[in-house]
Coordinates of C-alpha atoms and ligand atoms in Angstrom, one line a residue:
X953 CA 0.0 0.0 0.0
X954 CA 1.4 3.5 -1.0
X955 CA 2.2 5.3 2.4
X956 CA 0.7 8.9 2.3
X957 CA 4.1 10.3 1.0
X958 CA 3.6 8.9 -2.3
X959 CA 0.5 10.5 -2.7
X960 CA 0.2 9.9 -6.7
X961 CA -0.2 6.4 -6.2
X962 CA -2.7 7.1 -3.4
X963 CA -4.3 8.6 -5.8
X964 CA -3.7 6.4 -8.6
X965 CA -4.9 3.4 -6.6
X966 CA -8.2 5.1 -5.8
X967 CA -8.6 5.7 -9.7
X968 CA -8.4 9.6 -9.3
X969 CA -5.1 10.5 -12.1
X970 CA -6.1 10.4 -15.5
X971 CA -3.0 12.1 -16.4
X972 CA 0.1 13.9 -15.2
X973 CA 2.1 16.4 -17.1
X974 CA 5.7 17.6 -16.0
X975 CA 7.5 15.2 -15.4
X976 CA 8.2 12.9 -11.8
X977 CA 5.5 14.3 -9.5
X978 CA 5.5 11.5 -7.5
X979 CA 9.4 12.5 -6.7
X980 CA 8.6 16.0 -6.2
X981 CA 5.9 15.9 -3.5
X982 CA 8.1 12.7 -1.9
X983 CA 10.7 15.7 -1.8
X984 CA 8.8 17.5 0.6
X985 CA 5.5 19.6 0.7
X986 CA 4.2 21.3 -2.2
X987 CA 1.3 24.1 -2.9
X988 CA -1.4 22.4 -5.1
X989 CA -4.3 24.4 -6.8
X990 CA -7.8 23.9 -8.4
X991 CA -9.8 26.0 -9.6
X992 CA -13.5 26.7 -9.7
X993 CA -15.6 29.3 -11.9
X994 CA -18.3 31.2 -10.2
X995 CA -20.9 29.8 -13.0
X996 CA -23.5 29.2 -10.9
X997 CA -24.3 30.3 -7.0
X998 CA -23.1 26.6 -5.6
X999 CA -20.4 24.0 -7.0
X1000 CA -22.2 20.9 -7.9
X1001 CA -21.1 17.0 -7.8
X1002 CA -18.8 16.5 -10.5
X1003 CA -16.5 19.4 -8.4
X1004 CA -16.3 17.1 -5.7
X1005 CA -13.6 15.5 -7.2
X1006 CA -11.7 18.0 -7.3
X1007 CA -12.2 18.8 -3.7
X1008 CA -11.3 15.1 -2.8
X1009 CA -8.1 15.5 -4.6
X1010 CA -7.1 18.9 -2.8
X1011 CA -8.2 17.3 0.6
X1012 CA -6.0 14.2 -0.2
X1013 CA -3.3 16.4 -1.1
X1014 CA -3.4 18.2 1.9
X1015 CA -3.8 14.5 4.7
X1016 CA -0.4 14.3 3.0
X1017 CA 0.9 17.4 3.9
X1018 CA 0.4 19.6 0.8
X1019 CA -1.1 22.9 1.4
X1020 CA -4.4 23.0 -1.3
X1021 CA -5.1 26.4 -2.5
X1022 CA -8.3 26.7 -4.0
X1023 CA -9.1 29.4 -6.8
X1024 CA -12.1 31.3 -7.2
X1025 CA -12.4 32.5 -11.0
X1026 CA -13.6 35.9 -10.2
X1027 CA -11.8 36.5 -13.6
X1028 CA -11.9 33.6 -15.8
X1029 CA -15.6 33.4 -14.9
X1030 CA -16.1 36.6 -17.1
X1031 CA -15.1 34.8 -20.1
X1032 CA -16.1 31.2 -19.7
X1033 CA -14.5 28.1 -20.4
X1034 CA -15.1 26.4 -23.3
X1035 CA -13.6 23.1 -22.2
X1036 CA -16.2 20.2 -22.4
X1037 CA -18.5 22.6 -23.6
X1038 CA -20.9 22.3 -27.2
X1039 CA -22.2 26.0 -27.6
X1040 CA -21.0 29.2 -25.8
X1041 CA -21.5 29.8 -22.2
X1042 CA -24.0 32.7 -21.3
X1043 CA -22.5 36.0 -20.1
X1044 CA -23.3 36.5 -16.5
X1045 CA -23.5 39.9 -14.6
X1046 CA -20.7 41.4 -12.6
X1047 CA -24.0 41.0 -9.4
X1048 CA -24.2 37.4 -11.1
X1049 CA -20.8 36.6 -10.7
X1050 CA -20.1 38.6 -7.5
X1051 CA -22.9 36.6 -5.9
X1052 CA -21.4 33.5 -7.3
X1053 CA -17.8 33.8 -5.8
X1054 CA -19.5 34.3 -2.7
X1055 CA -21.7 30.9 -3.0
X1056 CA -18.6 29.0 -3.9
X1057 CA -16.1 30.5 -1.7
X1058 CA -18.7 29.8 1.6
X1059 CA -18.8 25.9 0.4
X1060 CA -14.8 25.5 -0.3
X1061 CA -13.7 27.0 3.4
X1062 CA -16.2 24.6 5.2
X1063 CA -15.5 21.7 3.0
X1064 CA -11.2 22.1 3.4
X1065 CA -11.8 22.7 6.7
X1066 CA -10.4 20.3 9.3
X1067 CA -13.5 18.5 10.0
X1068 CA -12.3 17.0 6.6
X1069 CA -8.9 15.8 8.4
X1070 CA -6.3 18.1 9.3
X1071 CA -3.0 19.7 7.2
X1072 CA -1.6 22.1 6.1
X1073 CA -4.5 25.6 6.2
X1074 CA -6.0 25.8 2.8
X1075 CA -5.8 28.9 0.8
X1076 CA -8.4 30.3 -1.0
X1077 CA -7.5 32.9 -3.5
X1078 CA -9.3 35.1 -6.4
X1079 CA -7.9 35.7 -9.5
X1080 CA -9.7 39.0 -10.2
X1081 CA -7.4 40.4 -7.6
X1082 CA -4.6 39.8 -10.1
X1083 CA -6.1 40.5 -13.8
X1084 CA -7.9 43.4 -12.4
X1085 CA -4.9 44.8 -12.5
X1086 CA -3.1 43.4 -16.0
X1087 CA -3.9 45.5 -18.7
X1088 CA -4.8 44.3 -22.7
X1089 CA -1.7 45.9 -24.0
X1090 CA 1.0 44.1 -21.2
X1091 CA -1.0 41.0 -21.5
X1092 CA -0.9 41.1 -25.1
X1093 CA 2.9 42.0 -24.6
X1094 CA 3.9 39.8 -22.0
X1095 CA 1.8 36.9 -22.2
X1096 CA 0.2 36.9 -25.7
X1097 CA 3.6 36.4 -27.4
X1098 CA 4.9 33.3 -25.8
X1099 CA 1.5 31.5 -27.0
X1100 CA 1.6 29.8 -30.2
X1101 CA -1.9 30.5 -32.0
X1102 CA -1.4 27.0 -34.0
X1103 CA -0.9 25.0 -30.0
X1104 CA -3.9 26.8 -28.7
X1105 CA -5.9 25.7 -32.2
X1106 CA -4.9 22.1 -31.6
X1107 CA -6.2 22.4 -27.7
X1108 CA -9.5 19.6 -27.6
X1109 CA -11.9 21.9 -25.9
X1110 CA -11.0 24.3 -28.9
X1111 CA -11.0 21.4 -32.2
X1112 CA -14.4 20.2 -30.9
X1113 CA -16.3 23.3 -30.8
X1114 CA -14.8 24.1 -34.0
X1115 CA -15.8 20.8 -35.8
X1116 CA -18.8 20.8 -33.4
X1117 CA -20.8 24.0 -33.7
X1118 CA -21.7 25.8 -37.1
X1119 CA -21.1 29.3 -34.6
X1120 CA -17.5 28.3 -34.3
X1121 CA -16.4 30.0 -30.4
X1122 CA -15.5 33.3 -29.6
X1123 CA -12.4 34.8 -29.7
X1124 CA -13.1 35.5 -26.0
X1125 CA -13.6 32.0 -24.7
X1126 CA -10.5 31.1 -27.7
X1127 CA -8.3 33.5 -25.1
X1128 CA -9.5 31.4 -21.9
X1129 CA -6.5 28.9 -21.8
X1130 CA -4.2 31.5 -21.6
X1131 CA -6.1 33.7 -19.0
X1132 CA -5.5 30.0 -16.9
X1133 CA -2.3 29.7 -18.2
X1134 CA -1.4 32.9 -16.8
X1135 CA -3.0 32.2 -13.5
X1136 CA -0.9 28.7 -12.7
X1137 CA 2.5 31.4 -13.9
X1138 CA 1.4 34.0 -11.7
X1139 CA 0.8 31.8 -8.2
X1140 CA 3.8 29.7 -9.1
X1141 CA 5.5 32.9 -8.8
X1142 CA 3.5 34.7 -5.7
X1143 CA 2.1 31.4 -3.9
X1144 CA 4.8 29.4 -5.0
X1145 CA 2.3 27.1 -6.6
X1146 CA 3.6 24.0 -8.3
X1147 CA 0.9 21.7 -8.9
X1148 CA -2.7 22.2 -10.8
X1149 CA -5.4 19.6 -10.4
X1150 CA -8.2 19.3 -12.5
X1151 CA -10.9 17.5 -14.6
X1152 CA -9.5 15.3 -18.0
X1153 CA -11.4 17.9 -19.5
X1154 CA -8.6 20.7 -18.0
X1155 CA -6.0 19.0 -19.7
X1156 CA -5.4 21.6 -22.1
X1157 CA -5.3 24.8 -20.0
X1158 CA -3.3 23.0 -17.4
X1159 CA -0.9 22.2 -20.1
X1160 CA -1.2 25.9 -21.4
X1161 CA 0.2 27.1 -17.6
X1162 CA 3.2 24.2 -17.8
X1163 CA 4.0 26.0 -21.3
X1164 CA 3.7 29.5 -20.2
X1165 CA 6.0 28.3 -17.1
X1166 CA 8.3 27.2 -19.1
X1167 CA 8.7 30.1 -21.7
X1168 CA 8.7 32.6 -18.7
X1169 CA 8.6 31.8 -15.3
X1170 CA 10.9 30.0 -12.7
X1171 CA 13.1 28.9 -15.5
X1172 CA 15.9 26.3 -13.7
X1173 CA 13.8 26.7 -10.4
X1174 CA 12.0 23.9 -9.1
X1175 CA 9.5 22.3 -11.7
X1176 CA 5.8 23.1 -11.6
X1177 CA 3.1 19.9 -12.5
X1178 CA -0.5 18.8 -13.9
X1179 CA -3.0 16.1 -12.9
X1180 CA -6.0 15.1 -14.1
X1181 CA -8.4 12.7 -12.7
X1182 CA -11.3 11.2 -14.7
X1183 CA -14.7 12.7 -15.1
X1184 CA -16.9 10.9 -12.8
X1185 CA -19.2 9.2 -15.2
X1186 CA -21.7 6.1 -14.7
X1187 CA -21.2 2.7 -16.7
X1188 CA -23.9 3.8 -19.1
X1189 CA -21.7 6.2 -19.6
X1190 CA -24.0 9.6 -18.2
X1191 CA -22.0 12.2 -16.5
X1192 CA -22.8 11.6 -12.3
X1193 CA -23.9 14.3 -10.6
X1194 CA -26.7 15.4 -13.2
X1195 CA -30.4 14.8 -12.3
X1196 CA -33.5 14.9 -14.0
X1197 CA -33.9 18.7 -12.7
X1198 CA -30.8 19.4 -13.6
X1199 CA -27.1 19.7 -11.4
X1200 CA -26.6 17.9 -8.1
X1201 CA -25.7 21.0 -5.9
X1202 CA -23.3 21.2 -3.3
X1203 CA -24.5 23.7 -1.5
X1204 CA -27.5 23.4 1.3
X1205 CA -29.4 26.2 0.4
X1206 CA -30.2 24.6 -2.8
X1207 CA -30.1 20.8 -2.0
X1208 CA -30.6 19.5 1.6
X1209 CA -28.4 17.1 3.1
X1210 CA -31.4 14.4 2.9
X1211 CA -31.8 14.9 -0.6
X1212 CA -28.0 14.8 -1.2
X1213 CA -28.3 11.6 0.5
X1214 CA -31.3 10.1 -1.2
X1215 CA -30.0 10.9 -4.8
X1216 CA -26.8 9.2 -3.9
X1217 CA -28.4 6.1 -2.3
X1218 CA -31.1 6.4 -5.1
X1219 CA -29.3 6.4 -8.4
X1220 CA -26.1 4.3 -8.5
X1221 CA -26.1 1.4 -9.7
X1222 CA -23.8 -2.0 -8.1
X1223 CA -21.3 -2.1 -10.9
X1224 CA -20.5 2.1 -10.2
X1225 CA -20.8 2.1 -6.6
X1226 CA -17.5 0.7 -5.2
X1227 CA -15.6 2.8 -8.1
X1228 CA -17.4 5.8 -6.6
X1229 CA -16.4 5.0 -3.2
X1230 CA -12.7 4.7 -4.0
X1231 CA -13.1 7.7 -5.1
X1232 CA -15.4 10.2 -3.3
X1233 CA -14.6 8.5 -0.3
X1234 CA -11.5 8.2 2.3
X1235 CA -12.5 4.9 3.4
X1236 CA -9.8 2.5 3.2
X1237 CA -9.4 0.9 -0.2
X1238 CA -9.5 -3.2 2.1
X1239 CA -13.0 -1.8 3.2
X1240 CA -13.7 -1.1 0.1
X1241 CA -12.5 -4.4 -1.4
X1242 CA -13.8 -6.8 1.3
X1243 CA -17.4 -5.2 0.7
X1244 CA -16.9 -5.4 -2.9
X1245 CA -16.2 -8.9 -2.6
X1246 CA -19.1 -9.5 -0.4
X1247 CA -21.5 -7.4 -3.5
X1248 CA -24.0 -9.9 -4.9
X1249 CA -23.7 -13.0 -2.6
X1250 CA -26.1 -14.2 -0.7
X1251 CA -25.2 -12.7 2.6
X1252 CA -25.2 -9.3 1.1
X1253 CA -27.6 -6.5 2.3
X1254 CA -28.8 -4.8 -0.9
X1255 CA -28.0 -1.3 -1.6
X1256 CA -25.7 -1.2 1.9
X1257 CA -22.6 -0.4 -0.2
X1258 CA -24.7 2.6 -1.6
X1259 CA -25.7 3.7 2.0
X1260 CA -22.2 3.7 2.8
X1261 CA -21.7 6.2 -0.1
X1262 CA -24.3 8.6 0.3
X1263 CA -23.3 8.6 4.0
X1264 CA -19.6 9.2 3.3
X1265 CA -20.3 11.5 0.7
X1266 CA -23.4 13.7 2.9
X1267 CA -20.5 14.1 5.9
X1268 CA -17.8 15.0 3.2
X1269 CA -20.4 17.6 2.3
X1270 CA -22.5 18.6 5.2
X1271 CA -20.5 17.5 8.1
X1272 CA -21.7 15.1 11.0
X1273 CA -25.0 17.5 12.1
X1274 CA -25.9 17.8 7.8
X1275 CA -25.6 13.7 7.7
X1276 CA -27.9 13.1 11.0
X1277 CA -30.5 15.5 9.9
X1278 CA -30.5 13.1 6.6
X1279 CA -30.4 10.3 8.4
X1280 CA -33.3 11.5 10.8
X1281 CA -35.5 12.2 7.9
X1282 CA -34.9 9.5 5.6
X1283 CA -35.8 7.2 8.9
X1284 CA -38.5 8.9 9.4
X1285 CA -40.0 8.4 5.8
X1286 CA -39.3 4.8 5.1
X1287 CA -42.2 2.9 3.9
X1288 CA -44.2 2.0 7.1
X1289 CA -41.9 3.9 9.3
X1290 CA -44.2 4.8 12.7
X1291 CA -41.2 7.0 13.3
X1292 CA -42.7 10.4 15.0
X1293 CA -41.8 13.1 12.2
X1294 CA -40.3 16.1 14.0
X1295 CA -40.3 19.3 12.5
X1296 CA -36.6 19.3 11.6
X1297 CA -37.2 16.3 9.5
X1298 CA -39.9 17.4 8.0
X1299 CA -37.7 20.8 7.2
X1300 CA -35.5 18.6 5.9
X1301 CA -37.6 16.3 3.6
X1302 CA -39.2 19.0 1.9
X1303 CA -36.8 21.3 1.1
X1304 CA -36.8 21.9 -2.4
X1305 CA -40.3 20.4 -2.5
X1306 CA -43.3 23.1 -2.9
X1307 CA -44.9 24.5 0.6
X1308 CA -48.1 26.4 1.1
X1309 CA -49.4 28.1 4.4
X1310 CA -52.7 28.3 5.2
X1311 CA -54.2 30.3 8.4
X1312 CA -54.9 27.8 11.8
X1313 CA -58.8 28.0 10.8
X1314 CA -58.6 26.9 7.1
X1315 CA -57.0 23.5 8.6
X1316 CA -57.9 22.2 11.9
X1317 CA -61.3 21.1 11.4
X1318 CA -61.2 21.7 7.8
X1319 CA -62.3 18.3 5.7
X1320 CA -58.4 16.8 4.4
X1321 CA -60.1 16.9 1.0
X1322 CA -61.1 20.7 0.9
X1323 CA -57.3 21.5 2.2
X1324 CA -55.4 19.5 -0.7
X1325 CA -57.7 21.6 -3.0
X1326 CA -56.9 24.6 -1.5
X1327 CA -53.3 24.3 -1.5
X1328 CA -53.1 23.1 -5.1
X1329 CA -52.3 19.6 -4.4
X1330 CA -55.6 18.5 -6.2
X1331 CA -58.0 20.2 -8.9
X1332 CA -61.1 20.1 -7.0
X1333 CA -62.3 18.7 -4.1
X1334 CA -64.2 16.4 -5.7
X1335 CA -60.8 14.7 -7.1
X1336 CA -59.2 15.1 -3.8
X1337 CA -61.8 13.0 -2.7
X1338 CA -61.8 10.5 -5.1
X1339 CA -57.8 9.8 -4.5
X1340 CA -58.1 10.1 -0.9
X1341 CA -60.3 6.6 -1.4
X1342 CA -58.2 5.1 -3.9
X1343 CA -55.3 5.5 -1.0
X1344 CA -53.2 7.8 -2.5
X1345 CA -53.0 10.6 -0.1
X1346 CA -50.7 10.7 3.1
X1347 CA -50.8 12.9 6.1
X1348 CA -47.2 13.2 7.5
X1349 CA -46.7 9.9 5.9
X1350 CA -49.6 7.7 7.2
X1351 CA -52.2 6.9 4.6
X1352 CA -55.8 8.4 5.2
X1353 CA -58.6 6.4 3.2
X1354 CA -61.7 8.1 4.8
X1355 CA -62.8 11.0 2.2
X1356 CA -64.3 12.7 4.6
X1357 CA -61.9 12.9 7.0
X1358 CA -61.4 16.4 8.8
X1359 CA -57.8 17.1 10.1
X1360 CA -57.0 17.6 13.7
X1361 CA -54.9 19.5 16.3
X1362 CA -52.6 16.5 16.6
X1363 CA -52.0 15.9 12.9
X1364 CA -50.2 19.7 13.2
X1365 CA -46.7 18.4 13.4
X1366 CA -45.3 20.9 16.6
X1367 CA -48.4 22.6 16.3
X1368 CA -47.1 24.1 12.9
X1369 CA -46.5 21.8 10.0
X1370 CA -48.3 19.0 8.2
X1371 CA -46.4 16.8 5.7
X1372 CA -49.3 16.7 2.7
X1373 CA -48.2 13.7 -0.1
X1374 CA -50.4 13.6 -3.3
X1375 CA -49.6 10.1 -5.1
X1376 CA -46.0 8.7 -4.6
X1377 CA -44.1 12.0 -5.7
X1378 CA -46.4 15.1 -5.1
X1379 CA -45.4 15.9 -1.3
X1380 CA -46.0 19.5 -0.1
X1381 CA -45.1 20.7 3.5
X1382 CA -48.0 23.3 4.9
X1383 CA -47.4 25.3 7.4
X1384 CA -50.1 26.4 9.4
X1385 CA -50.2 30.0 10.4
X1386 CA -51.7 32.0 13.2
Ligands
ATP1333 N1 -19.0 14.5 -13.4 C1 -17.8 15.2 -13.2 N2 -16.8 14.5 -12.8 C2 -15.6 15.2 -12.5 N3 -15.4 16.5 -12.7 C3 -16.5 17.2 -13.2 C4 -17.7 16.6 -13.5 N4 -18.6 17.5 -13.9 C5 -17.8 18.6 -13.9 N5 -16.6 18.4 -13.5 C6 -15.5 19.4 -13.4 O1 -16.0 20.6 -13.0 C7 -15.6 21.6 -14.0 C8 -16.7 22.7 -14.1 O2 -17.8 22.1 -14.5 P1 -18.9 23.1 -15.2 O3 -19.2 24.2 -14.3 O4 -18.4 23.4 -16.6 O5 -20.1 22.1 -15.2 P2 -20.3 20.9 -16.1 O6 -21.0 19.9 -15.3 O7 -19.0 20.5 -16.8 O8 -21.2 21.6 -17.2 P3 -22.0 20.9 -18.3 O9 -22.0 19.4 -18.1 O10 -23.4 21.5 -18.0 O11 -21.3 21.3 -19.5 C9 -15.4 20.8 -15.2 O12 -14.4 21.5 -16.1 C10 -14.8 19.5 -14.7 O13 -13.4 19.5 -14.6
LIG1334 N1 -11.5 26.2 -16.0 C1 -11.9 25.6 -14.8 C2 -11.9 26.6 -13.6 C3 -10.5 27.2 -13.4 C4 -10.4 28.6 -13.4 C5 -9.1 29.2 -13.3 C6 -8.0 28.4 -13.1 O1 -6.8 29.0 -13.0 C7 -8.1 27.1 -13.1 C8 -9.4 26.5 -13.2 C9 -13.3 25.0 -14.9 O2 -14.0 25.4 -15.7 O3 -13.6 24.2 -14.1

């Protein structure tokens, strides 16, 4: 087993290097501790799944006693990356993006924190704090000339779009590899940087930094490096981390913990799910092994290897409190569960899910019937009535077959919210007001 000084074969064992450019990484970070970055554009208000991996790898990094810097594209951000990318990304606002960075940078301290396992303090850095300051004419100057216009063609994220899409790409998102480029030279001289991590997909603009490195920065100082580690894609071959309603977010304000931990118990299959504990996971890789071995025989629990995931994964992401309350709640709605719902459960189930208040009078007392109508659960009454007695309405869980039933004090979960559930998938949480 690699000991946590060779932390490319840690790495490598868990299936998390696609590639690594440079030269003899291994040697370097055996040679003592290195400054690793990854960076992350503010394209949306949250990171999502698929930059988890990135996170894993920066965390690993740091258990061995590299520091991980993390970079916030403040900067690239405005331009977009075209890497992995079939049509142009939209232009956000400077709010947009402001708002963004500030999303991001709120998940990336708490998840390099030390309740991740200790090391080295993470740094977290902006690069609009640098090419705020560069103007078109030095960059034009200074970095513009040492990049070849026929290497940047050749660059994959640039040949597909150009064989891919009648519009071709903008010369603005053509100019992105070198705005990364620039940021790998400029903290491998100010944060004496020498590693970038990133997707396969980064390949490219990590290579463009090496180059522009090479042509103009430490020259004979110490070497600077690139790793890749594979997209995180299912055997069928979709990209993990996508969902029917779209990105599987990272942060809680737009995905709870329990749902975090239901799509990750919910949606991957056996033959992905020990791959995707190597690695999203820091459980050993003999843990891993012996319950890999144990997948598919007769003593075998079904889907336990998956619980192990989305629990592993939920802490990772919401620490210990973030994975009770998912526990809690998915407890709490298993199939038959007589489990008293509490209200932070029920907080917890539906977020995300739609939620109506109606006024103290309009509910206690009021036929169920007449309240699913009024919320919007049903079209009419008279429907609501006719699915309450083919069994497919719930009240905080527990079936109710009498049509005419009226609600009651007690069904008021803390004498404030009642978990309504319309058919197998329509659940709305009411909260009953004064
Ligand atoms: N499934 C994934 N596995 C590993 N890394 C991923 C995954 N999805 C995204 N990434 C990494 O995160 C980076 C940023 O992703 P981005 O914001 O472009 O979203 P995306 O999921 O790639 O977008 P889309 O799929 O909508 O084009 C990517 O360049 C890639 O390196
Ligand atoms: N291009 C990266 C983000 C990034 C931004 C700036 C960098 O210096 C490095 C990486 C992505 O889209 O995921």
């Amino acid at each position: 087993m690699p000991s946590e000084t060779d932390v490319v074969a840690l790495l490598r064992e868990r299936g998390l290097v696609q590639d690594v450019a440079g030269g003899e990484l291994a040697s370097a970070a055996a040679a003592g501790p290195l400054n690793v970055y990854c960076g992350f554009d503010p394209t949306a208000d949250s990171l999502h799944l698929g930059h988890l991996l990135g996170l894993v790898v920066l965390t690993w990094f740091r258990r061995c006693g590299h520091t991980p810097v993390a970079l916030l594209g403040g900067a690239t951000g405005r331009v977009g990356d075209p890497s992995g990318r079939s049509a142009e990304r939209p232009v956000l606002t400077d709010e947009q993006i402001e708002a963004n960075v500030a999303g991001i940078r709120a998940t990336l301290e708490d998840l390099l924190s030390d309740r991740n396992g200790g090391g080295p303090a993470p740094v977290i850095l902006n690069n609009l704090d640098w090419f705020r300051d560069v103007s078109l004419l030095a960059f034009l100057r200074d970095v513009g000339k040492h990049a070849r216009v026929g290497t940047m063609l050749s660059r994959e994220s640039v040949r597909s779009r150009m064989e891919a899409d009648n519009e071709g790409m903008s010369f603005t998102e053509f100019t992105y590899q070198l705005l990364q480029g620039y940021d790998f030279l400029h903290m491998s001289r100010e944060h004496n940087v020498r590693v970038q991590v990133g997707g396969s997909d980064q390949m490219g603009n990590v290579v463009a930094g090496l180059d522009l490195i090479r042509r103009l920065g430490l020259g004979s100082g110490p070497a600077c490096f690139g790793l890749t580690f594979p997209l995180l894609t299912k055997a069928d071959g979709t990209k993990m981390g996508k969902s029917a309603s779209g990105a599987v977010w990272l942060s809680p304000d737009k995905l709870s913990p329990f749902q975090l931990y239901q799509y990750l118990l919910g949606s991957v299959p056996d033959v992905d799910v020990c791959r995707f504990l190597r690695q999203l996971t820091f459980l050993p890789l003999a843990d891993i092994a012996a319950l890999e071995a144990a997948l598919g025989t007769p003593g075998y629990t079904p889907n336990s290897a998956q619980r192990l995931l989305a629990s592993e994964v939920t802490r990772f992401v919401h620490g210990d409190a973030g994975l009770q309350a998912a526990l809690a709640a998915t407890a709490a709605l298993a199939p038959g569960a007589d489990t008293q719902l509490d209200a932070a459960a029920l907080e917890a189930v539906a977020a995300g899910a739609p939620a109506a208040e109606l006024p103290r009078s309009a509910v206690v007392g009021a036929p169920l019937a007449d309240v699913l109508a009024a919320v919007g659960l049903q079209p009419s009454k008279a429907a609501a009535r006719r699915l309450i007695k083919g069994g497919g309405v719930r009240v905080n869980n527990r079936r109710e077959a009498d049509e005419l039933v009226t609600l009651a004090e007690t069904d008021l979960i803390e004498g404030r919210l009642v978990l309504l559930a319309a058919g197998k998938k329509n659940k709305l949480l009411l909260r009953v007001g004064a």
